[in-house]
PDB file of C-alpha atoms in Angstrom:
ATOM      1  CA  UNK V 920       0.007   0.000   0.001  1.00 53.00           C
ATOM      2  CA  UNK V 921       1.471   3.345  -0.973  1.00 71.00           C
ATOM      3  CA  UNK V 922       1.523   6.199   1.527  1.00 88.00           C
ATOM      4  CA  UNK V 923      -1.740   8.114   1.764  1.00 96.00           C
ATOM      5  CA  UNK V 924      -1.844  11.213  -0.429  1.00 98.00           C
ATOM      6  CA  UNK V 925      -2.148  14.411   1.581  1.00 98.00           C
ATOM      7  CA  UNK V 926      -4.567  17.310   1.147  1.00 98.00           C
ATOM      8  CA  UNK V 927      -3.082  20.583   2.397  1.00 98.00           C
ATOM      9  CA  UNK V 928      -4.970  23.883   2.629  1.00 95.00           C
ATOM     10  CA  UNK V 929      -2.617  26.861   2.371  1.00 94.00           C
ATOM     11  CA  UNK V 930      -3.313  30.107   4.215  1.00 92.00           C
ATOM     12  CA  UNK V 931      -1.526  33.262   3.108  1.00 88.00           C
ATOM     13  CA  UNK V 932      -1.436  35.583   6.086  1.00 90.00           C
ATOM     14  CA  UNK V 933      -1.141  39.351   5.853  1.00 86.00           C
ATOM     15  CA  UNK V 934      -1.372  41.487   8.966  1.00 81.00           C
ATOM     16  CA  UNK V 935      -2.989  38.651  10.886  1.00 82.00           C
ATOM     17  CA  UNK V 936      -5.686  37.908   8.277  1.00 84.00           C
ATOM     18  CA  UNK V 937      -5.920  35.173   5.660  1.00 84.00           C
ATOM     19  CA  UNK V 938      -5.854  36.553   2.102  1.00 81.00           C
ATOM     20  CA  UNK V 939      -5.964  35.028  -1.377  1.00 69.00           C
ATOM     21  CA  UNK V 940      -4.936  36.330  -4.775  1.00 60.00           C
ATOM     22  CA  UNK V 941      -4.607  35.266  -8.397  1.00 55.00           C
ATOM     23  CA  UNK V 942      -1.147  34.886  -9.995  1.00 52.00           C
ATOM     24  CA  UNK V 943       0.264  36.308  -6.744  1.00 50.00           C
ATOM     25  CA  UNK V 944      -1.688  39.615  -6.916  1.00 55.00           C
ATOM     26  CA  UNK V 945      -5.201  41.058  -6.267  1.00 59.00           C
ATOM     27  CA  UNK V 946      -5.539  39.926  -2.666  1.00 59.00           C
ATOM     28  CA  UNK V 947      -8.889  39.561  -0.949  1.00 63.00           C
ATOM     29  CA  UNK V 948      -9.588  38.646   2.679  1.00 67.00           C
ATOM     30  CA  UNK V 949     -10.643  35.125   3.618  1.00 65.00           C
ATOM     31  CA  UNK V 950     -10.920  35.163   7.408  1.00 76.00           C
ATOM     32  CA  UNK V 951      -9.125  34.478  10.663  1.00 87.00           C
ATOM     33  CA  UNK V 952      -6.194  32.076  10.101  1.00 90.00           C
ATOM     34  CA  UNK V 953      -6.601  30.252  13.409  1.00 92.00           C
ATOM     35  CA  UNK V 954     -10.352  29.711  12.997  1.00 90.00           C
ATOM     36  CA  UNK V 955      -9.924  28.621   9.379  1.00 89.00           C
ATOM     37  CA  UNK V 956      -7.126  26.220  10.350  1.00 92.00           C
ATOM     38  CA  UNK V 957      -9.270  24.717  13.058  1.00 92.00           C
ATOM     39  CA  UNK V 958     -12.168  24.247  10.631  1.00 90.00           C
ATOM     40  CA  UNK V 959      -9.877  22.568   8.080  1.00 93.00           C
ATOM     41  CA  UNK V 960      -8.483  20.246  10.731  1.00 94.00           C
ATOM     42  CA  UNK V 961     -12.036  19.226  11.670  1.00 93.00           C
ATOM     43  CA  UNK V 962     -12.959  18.725   8.005  1.00 94.00           C
ATOM     44  CA  UNK V 963     -10.122  16.230   7.536  1.00 96.00           C
ATOM     45  CA  UNK V 964      -7.184  18.241   6.153  1.00 97.00           C
ATOM     46  CA  UNK V 965      -3.941  16.267   6.602  1.00 98.00           C
ATOM     47  CA  UNK V 966      -1.690  19.257   7.136  1.00 98.00           C
ATOM     48  CA  UNK V 967      -1.759  23.043   6.814  1.00 97.00           C
ATOM     49  CA  UNK V 968       0.658  25.614   5.444  1.00 97.00           C
ATOM     50  CA  UNK V 969       0.718  29.182   6.756  1.00 95.00           C
ATOM     51  CA  UNK V 970       2.685  31.747   4.740  1.00 91.00           C
ATOM     52  CA  UNK V 971       3.554  35.152   6.137  1.00 90.00           C
ATOM     53  CA  UNK V 972       3.313  37.239   2.980  1.00 83.00           C
ATOM     54  CA  UNK V 973       4.293  40.520   4.655  1.00 78.00           C
ATOM     55  CA  UNK V 974       7.245  39.251   6.614  1.00 74.00           C
ATOM     56  CA  UNK V 975       8.521  42.652   7.668  1.00 67.00           C
ATOM     57  CA  UNK V 976       9.879  42.982  11.198  1.00 66.00           C
ATOM     58  CA  UNK V 977       6.481  44.009  12.561  1.00 68.00           C
ATOM     59  CA  UNK V 978       4.734  41.291  10.575  1.00 73.00           C
ATOM     60  CA  UNK V 979       7.027  38.642  12.082  1.00 83.00           C
ATOM     61  CA  UNK V 980       5.896  39.449  15.606  1.00 83.00           C
ATOM     62  CA  UNK V 981       2.205  39.216  14.652  1.00 83.00           C
ATOM     63  CA  UNK V 982       2.888  36.014  12.728  1.00 91.00           C
ATOM     64  CA  UNK V 983       4.775  34.317  15.596  1.00 93.00           C
ATOM     65  CA  UNK V 984       1.889  35.075  17.942  1.00 93.00           C
ATOM     66  CA  UNK V 985      -0.492  33.576  15.385  1.00 94.00           C
ATOM     67  CA  UNK V 986       1.665  30.421  15.148  1.00 96.00           C
ATOM     68  CA  UNK V 987       1.412  30.020  18.925  1.00 97.00           C
ATOM     69  CA  UNK V 988      -2.384  30.328  18.696  1.00 95.00           C
ATOM     70  CA  UNK V 989      -2.546  27.820  15.823  1.00 96.00           C
ATOM     71  CA  UNK V 990      -0.364  25.325  17.751  1.00 96.00           C
ATOM     72  CA  UNK V 991      -2.659  25.600  20.760  1.00 96.00           C
ATOM     73  CA  UNK V 992      -5.771  24.853  18.684  1.00 93.00           C
ATOM     74  CA  UNK V 993      -4.598  22.296  16.102  1.00 93.00           C
ATOM     75  CA  UNK V 994      -3.787  18.611  16.262  1.00 91.00           C
ATOM     76  CA  UNK V 995      -2.569  18.198  12.652  1.00 96.00           C
ATOM     77  CA  UNK V 996       0.952  19.123  11.500  1.00 97.00           C
ATOM     78  CA  UNK V 997       1.482  22.572  10.056  1.00 98.00           C
ATOM     79  CA  UNK V 998       4.259  24.271   8.125  1.00 98.00           C
ATOM     80  CA  UNK V 999       5.088  27.975   8.264  1.00 97.00           C
ATOM     81  CA  UNK V1000       6.958  30.090   5.764  1.00 95.00           C
ATOM     82  CA  UNK V1001       7.745  33.661   4.824  1.00 90.00           C
ATOM     83  CA  UNK V1002      10.719  35.759   5.890  1.00 88.00           C
ATOM     84  CA  UNK V1003      12.835  32.837   7.114  1.00 94.00           C
ATOM     85  CA  UNK V1004      16.419  33.861   6.456  1.00 93.00           C
ATOM     86  CA  UNK V1005      18.476  32.243   9.212  1.00 95.00           C
ATOM     87  CA  UNK V1006      18.410  29.541  11.869  1.00 97.00           C
ATOM     88  CA  UNK V1007      17.133  32.002  14.501  1.00 96.00           C
ATOM     89  CA  UNK V1008      13.927  32.427  12.428  1.00 95.00           C
ATOM     90  CA  UNK V1009      13.468  28.647  12.276  1.00 97.00           C
ATOM     91  CA  UNK V1010      14.121  28.336  16.004  1.00 97.00           C
ATOM     92  CA  UNK V1011      11.529  31.025  16.760  1.00 96.00           C
ATOM     93  CA  UNK V1012       8.784  29.419  14.661  1.00 96.00           C
ATOM     94  CA  UNK V1013       9.444  25.850  15.847  1.00 98.00           C
ATOM     95  CA  UNK V1014       9.455  27.089  19.448  1.00 98.00           C
ATOM     96  CA  UNK V1015       6.099  28.750  18.774  1.00 97.00           C
ATOM     97  CA  UNK V1016       4.761  25.313  17.805  1.00 98.00           C
ATOM     98  CA  UNK V1017       5.244  24.881  14.032  1.00 98.00           C
ATOM     99  CA  UNK V1018       6.100  21.367  12.828  1.00 98.00           C
ATOM    100  CA  UNK V1019       8.005  22.389   9.686  1.00 98.00           C
ATOM    101  CA  UNK V1020       9.316  25.536   8.019  1.00 98.00           C
ATOM    102  CA  UNK V1021       9.194  26.451   4.378  1.00 97.00           C
ATOM    103  CA  UNK V1022      12.064  28.400   2.788  1.00 96.00           C
ATOM    104  CA  UNK V1023      11.994  29.881  -0.682  1.00 93.00           C
ATOM    105  CA  UNK V1024      13.838  33.060  -1.737  1.00 91.00           C
ATOM    106  CA  UNK V1025      16.335  32.866   1.148  1.00 94.00           C
ATOM    107  CA  UNK V1026      17.391  29.353   0.074  1.00 97.00           C
ATOM    108  CA  UNK V1027      18.026  30.431  -3.503  1.00 96.00           C
ATOM    109  CA  UNK V1028      20.054  33.422  -2.278  1.00 95.00           C
ATOM    110  CA  UNK V1029      22.012  31.251   0.161  1.00 97.00           C
ATOM    111  CA  UNK V1030      21.569  27.535  -0.519  1.00 98.00           C
ATOM    112  CA  UNK V1031      23.604  26.602   2.593  1.00 98.00           C
ATOM    113  CA  UNK V1032      20.546  27.596   4.630  1.00 98.00           C
ATOM    114  CA  UNK V1033      19.001  24.229   3.634  1.00 98.00           C
ATOM    115  CA  UNK V1034      22.031  22.306   4.930  1.00 98.00           C
ATOM    116  CA  UNK V1035      21.958  24.286   8.174  1.00 98.00           C
ATOM    117  CA  UNK V1036      18.240  23.669   8.831  1.00 98.00           C
ATOM    118  CA  UNK V1037      18.555  19.959   8.015  1.00 98.00           C
ATOM    119  CA  UNK V1038      21.642  19.613  10.225  1.00 98.00           C
ATOM    120  CA  UNK V1039      20.202  21.466  13.214  1.00 98.00           C
ATOM    121  CA  UNK V1040      16.589  20.378  13.150  1.00 98.00           C
ATOM    122  CA  UNK V1041      16.406  17.379  10.772  1.00 98.00           C
ATOM    123  CA  UNK V1042      15.364  17.119   7.118  1.00 98.00           C
ATOM    124  CA  UNK V1043      11.734  16.497   8.106  1.00 98.00           C
ATOM    125  CA  UNK V1044      11.528  20.125   9.287  1.00 98.00           C
ATOM    126  CA  UNK V1045      12.788  21.656   6.026  1.00 98.00           C
ATOM    127  CA  UNK V1046      10.347  22.220   3.170  1.00 98.00           C
ATOM    128  CA  UNK V1047      11.854  24.011   0.174  1.00 98.00           C
ATOM    129  CA  UNK V1048       9.201  25.989  -1.683  1.00 96.00           C
ATOM    130  CA  UNK V1049       9.870  26.766  -5.321  1.00 97.00           C
ATOM    131  CA  UNK V1050       7.893  29.306  -7.375  1.00 95.00           C
ATOM    132  CA  UNK V1051       8.589  28.619 -11.023  1.00 96.00           C
ATOM    133  CA  UNK V1052       7.363  29.623 -14.428  1.00 95.00           C
ATOM    134  CA  UNK V1053       7.720  27.931 -17.799  1.00 94.00           C
ATOM    135  CA  UNK V1054       9.571  30.141 -20.291  1.00 92.00           C
ATOM    136  CA  UNK V1055      10.648  29.420 -23.897  1.00 94.00           C
ATOM    137  CA  UNK V1056      13.990  28.363 -22.400  1.00 94.00           C
ATOM    138  CA  UNK V1057      12.474  25.962 -19.850  1.00 96.00           C
ATOM    139  CA  UNK V1058      11.232  26.165 -16.264  1.00 97.00           C
ATOM    140  CA  UNK V1059      12.896  28.842 -14.133  1.00 97.00           C
ATOM    141  CA  UNK V1060      12.662  29.723 -10.444  1.00 97.00           C
ATOM    142  CA  UNK V1061      11.463  33.134  -9.258  1.00 94.00           C
ATOM    143  CA  UNK V1062      12.181  35.125  -6.119  1.00 89.00           C
ATOM    144  CA  UNK V1063      10.186  37.465  -3.873  1.00 77.00           C
ATOM    145  CA  UNK V1064       6.712  36.092  -4.415  1.00 72.00           C
ATOM    146  CA  UNK V1065       7.330  35.589  -8.102  1.00 77.00           C
ATOM    147  CA  UNK V1066       8.678  39.053  -8.898  1.00 83.00           C
ATOM    148  CA  UNK V1067      12.257  38.302  -9.931  1.00 89.00           C
ATOM    149  CA  UNK V1068      13.380  35.620 -12.400  1.00 93.00           C
ATOM    150  CA  UNK V1069      16.586  33.775 -11.489  1.00 96.00           C
ATOM    151  CA  UNK V1070      18.955  31.686 -13.608  1.00 95.00           C
ATOM    152  CA  UNK V1071      18.075  28.684 -11.456  1.00 97.00           C
ATOM    153  CA  UNK V1072      16.299  25.955 -13.447  1.00 98.00           C
ATOM    154  CA  UNK V1073      13.431  24.291 -11.603  1.00 98.00           C
ATOM    155  CA  UNK V1074      14.651  20.699 -11.901  1.00 98.00           C
ATOM    156  CA  UNK V1075      18.312  21.405 -11.128  1.00 98.00           C
ATOM    157  CA  UNK V1076      17.409  23.528  -8.135  1.00 98.00           C
ATOM    158  CA  UNK V1077      14.935  20.971  -6.762  1.00 98.00           C
ATOM    159  CA  UNK V1078      17.621  18.281  -7.052  1.00 98.00           C
ATOM    160  CA  UNK V1079      20.186  20.480  -5.306  1.00 98.00           C
ATOM    161  CA  UNK V1080      17.714  21.317  -2.526  1.00 98.00           C
ATOM    162  CA  UNK V1081      17.041  17.599  -2.003  1.00 98.00           C
ATOM    163  CA  UNK V1082      20.778  16.829  -1.976  1.00 98.00           C
ATOM    164  CA  UNK V1083      21.335  19.545   0.618  1.00 98.00           C
ATOM    165  CA  UNK V1084      18.802  17.988   2.960  1.00 98.00           C
ATOM    166  CA  UNK V1085      15.341  19.308   2.109  1.00 98.00           C
ATOM    167  CA  UNK V1086      12.638  16.938   3.371  1.00 98.00           C
ATOM    168  CA  UNK V1087      10.028  17.977   0.797  1.00 98.00           C
ATOM    169  CA  UNK V1088       9.653  20.190  -2.271  1.00 98.00           C
ATOM    170  CA  UNK V1089       6.607  22.453  -2.504  1.00 98.00           C
ATOM    171  CA  UNK V1090       6.341  23.420  -6.165  1.00 97.00           C
ATOM    172  CA  UNK V1091       4.058  26.248  -7.264  1.00 95.00           C
ATOM    173  CA  UNK V1092       3.540  26.884 -10.938  1.00 94.00           C
ATOM    174  CA  UNK V1093       3.042  30.648 -11.069  1.00 89.00           C
ATOM    175  CA  UNK V1094       1.070  30.593 -14.312  1.00 84.00           C
ATOM    176  CA  UNK V1095      -1.377  28.122 -12.762  1.00 75.00           C
ATOM    177  CA  UNK V1096      -1.695  29.944  -9.404  1.00 76.00           C
ATOM    178  CA  UNK V1097      -5.278  30.951  -8.608  1.00 69.00           C
ATOM    179  CA  UNK V1098      -6.554  30.407 -12.171  1.00 75.00           C
ATOM    180  CA  UNK V1099      -8.147  27.040 -11.330  1.00 83.00           C
ATOM    181  CA  UNK V1100      -7.363  25.200 -14.553  1.00 88.00           C
ATOM    182  CA  UNK V1101      -5.379  22.358 -12.957  1.00 95.00           C
ATOM    183  CA  UNK V1102      -1.841  21.782 -11.702  1.00 97.00           C
ATOM    184  CA  UNK V1103       1.339  21.717 -13.822  1.00 96.00           C
ATOM    185  CA  UNK V1104       1.224  17.930 -14.034  1.00 97.00           C
ATOM    186  CA  UNK V1105       4.033  17.341 -16.525  1.00 97.00           C
ATOM    187  CA  UNK V1106       6.505  19.304 -14.463  1.00 98.00           C
ATOM    188  CA  UNK V1107       5.224  17.613 -11.293  1.00 98.00           C
ATOM    189  CA  UNK V1108       5.672  14.135 -12.766  1.00 98.00           C
ATOM    190  CA  UNK V1109       9.214  14.960 -13.797  1.00 98.00           C
ATOM    191  CA  UNK V1110      10.024  16.275 -10.308  1.00 98.00           C
ATOM    192  CA  UNK V1111       8.508  13.160  -8.725  1.00 98.00           C
ATOM    193  CA  UNK V1112      10.517  10.906 -11.053  1.00 98.00           C
ATOM    194  CA  UNK V1113      13.806  12.720 -10.486  1.00 98.00           C
ATOM    195  CA  UNK V1114      13.591  13.213  -6.714  1.00 98.00           C
ATOM    196  CA  UNK V1115      13.584  10.751  -3.828  1.00 97.00           C
ATOM    197  CA  UNK V1116      11.737  13.126  -1.477  1.00 98.00           C
ATOM    198  CA  UNK V1117       7.998  13.991  -1.486  1.00 98.00           C
ATOM    199  CA  UNK V1118       6.709  16.629  -3.914  1.00 98.00           C
ATOM    200  CA  UNK V1119       3.769  18.856  -2.999  1.00 98.00           C
ATOM    201  CA  UNK V1120       1.726  20.231  -5.903  1.00 98.00           C
ATOM    202  CA  UNK V1121       0.629  23.869  -5.641  1.00 96.00           C
ATOM    203  CA  UNK V1122      -1.094  26.313  -7.968  1.00 92.00           C
ATOM    204  CA  UNK V1123      -4.110  25.563 -10.104  1.00 91.00           C
ATOM    205  CA  UNK V1124      -6.756  23.645  -8.146  1.00 93.00           C
ATOM    206  CA  UNK V1125     -10.259  24.479  -9.323  1.00 94.00           C
ATOM    207  CA  UNK V1126     -12.077  21.135  -9.403  1.00 96.00           C
ATOM    208  CA  UNK V1127     -11.889  17.776  -7.660  1.00 98.00           C
ATOM    209  CA  UNK V1128     -10.516  16.238 -10.872  1.00 98.00           C
ATOM    210  CA  UNK V1129      -7.493  18.532 -10.649  1.00 97.00           C
ATOM    211  CA  UNK V1130      -6.475  16.927  -7.361  1.00 98.00           C
ATOM    212  CA  UNK V1131      -6.916  13.460  -8.837  1.00 98.00           C
ATOM    213  CA  UNK V1132      -4.738  14.432 -11.827  1.00 98.00           C
ATOM    214  CA  UNK V1133      -2.022  15.879  -9.582  1.00 98.00           C
ATOM    215  CA  UNK V1134      -1.767  12.481  -7.884  1.00 98.00           C
ATOM    216  CA  UNK V1135      -2.158  10.246 -10.938  1.00 98.00           C
ATOM    217  CA  UNK V1136      -0.589  12.193 -13.824  1.00 98.00           C
ATOM    218  CA  UNK V1137       1.597  14.480 -11.685  1.00 98.00           C
ATOM    219  CA  UNK V1138       2.609  11.668  -9.286  1.00 98.00           C
ATOM    220  CA  UNK V1139       2.694  14.157  -6.440  1.00 98.00           C
ATOM    221  CA  UNK V1140       2.625  13.086  -2.790  1.00 98.00           C
ATOM    222  CA  UNK V1141       0.431  15.942  -1.625  1.00 98.00           C
ATOM    223  CA  UNK V1142      -1.733  18.645  -3.159  1.00 98.00           C
ATOM    224  CA  UNK V1143      -2.008  22.122  -1.754  1.00 97.00           C
ATOM    225  CA  UNK V1144      -4.775  24.613  -2.486  1.00 94.00           C
ATOM    226  CA  UNK V1145      -6.149  27.837  -1.063  1.00 88.00           C
ATOM    227  CA  UNK V1146      -9.148  29.606  -2.600  1.00 83.00           C
ATOM    228  CA  UNK V1147     -11.221  26.488  -3.396  1.00 90.00           C
ATOM    229  CA  UNK V1148     -11.083  25.673   0.329  1.00 89.00           C
ATOM    230  CA  UNK V1149     -11.302  29.224   1.751  1.00 81.00           C
ATOM    231  CA  UNK V1150     -14.422  30.101  -0.201  1.00 80.00           C
ATOM    232  CA  UNK V1151     -16.090  26.721   0.307  1.00 85.00           C
ATOM    233  CA  UNK V1152     -15.988  25.679  -3.355  1.00 91.00           C
ATOM    234  CA  UNK V1153     -14.668  22.200  -2.571  1.00 95.00           C
ATOM    235  CA  UNK V1154     -15.339  20.771   0.897  1.00 95.00           C
ATOM    236  CA  UNK V1155     -12.387  18.629   2.052  1.00 96.00           C
ATOM    237  CA  UNK V1156     -14.555  15.661   3.104  1.00 96.00           C
ATOM    238  CA  UNK V1157     -16.259  15.609  -0.270  1.00 97.00           C
ATOM    239  CA  UNK V1158     -12.881  15.849  -2.040  1.00 98.00           C
ATOM    240  CA  UNK V1159     -11.474  12.912  -0.064  1.00 98.00           C
ATOM    241  CA  UNK V1160     -14.553  10.773  -0.715  1.00 98.00           C
ATOM    242  CA  UNK V1161     -14.202  11.529  -4.430  1.00 98.00           C
ATOM    243  CA  UNK V1162     -10.480  10.680  -4.449  1.00 98.00           C
ATOM    244  CA  UNK V1163     -11.122   7.421  -2.640  1.00 98.00           C
ATOM    245  CA  UNK V1164     -13.739   6.497  -5.266  1.00 98.00           C
ATOM    246  CA  UNK V1165     -11.122   7.231  -7.916  1.00 98.00           C
ATOM    247  CA  UNK V1166      -8.829   4.664  -6.289  1.00 97.00           C
ATOM    248  CA  UNK V1167      -6.499   7.130  -4.600  1.00 98.00           C
ATOM    249  CA  UNK V1168      -5.307   6.275  -1.095  1.00 97.00           C
ATOM    250  CA  UNK V1169      -6.313   9.148   1.226  1.00 97.00           C
ATOM    251  CA  UNK V1170      -6.892   9.292   4.979  1.00 95.00           C
ATOM    252  CA  UNK V1171     -10.652   9.503   5.567  1.00 90.00           C
TER     253      UNK V1171
END
């Protein structure tokens, strides 16, 4: 029996509120992150991801307090990301109760950060998030919430991150983000084939079939989504029942 596929709601947090955008812009509010997280946990989500999208100094304080509140209310594992640049940031968030941390731009700027997190806290704590876009020259990674293109290729960077000790890769296809036309399954399948660590699909969920395809065609280990959950378009229980009917192993 293969490991159960995970369903992971993602909550982007700005100034203590959950927000959601399309292609990384046009944000609208979606509610209190702790209450939402609690509801998702009760509905059968396997894990949660909280991203601090305004990780300024002031934002960090608010976010850390929120992490403590989430940890007090939730029984499922949760990952936090945004503004993690050094081990002290990881220490602070794990102490507040997070199970894992997600690093993105900081890891591309200084790849040794992955080695340091894995060495100090274990690979299982380190999720490397990659925002990438397909260009005529192939898939490339982007920094700062998708604003700056780098010369890092998606597949090479994912491999390097895994070699340095990442426990999971969270891959967001920027062109698919928030547009609800399905995940980037070809790229996902290639990542899953080339890596020995779990791959989380992100960006593009609009229908239940999209989750099925991410697991079957994209071979991903987990699927992450935001707006379809936040605005009640796809209830998690219903999604899991559907996936089970489609022959996909999920925790019910």
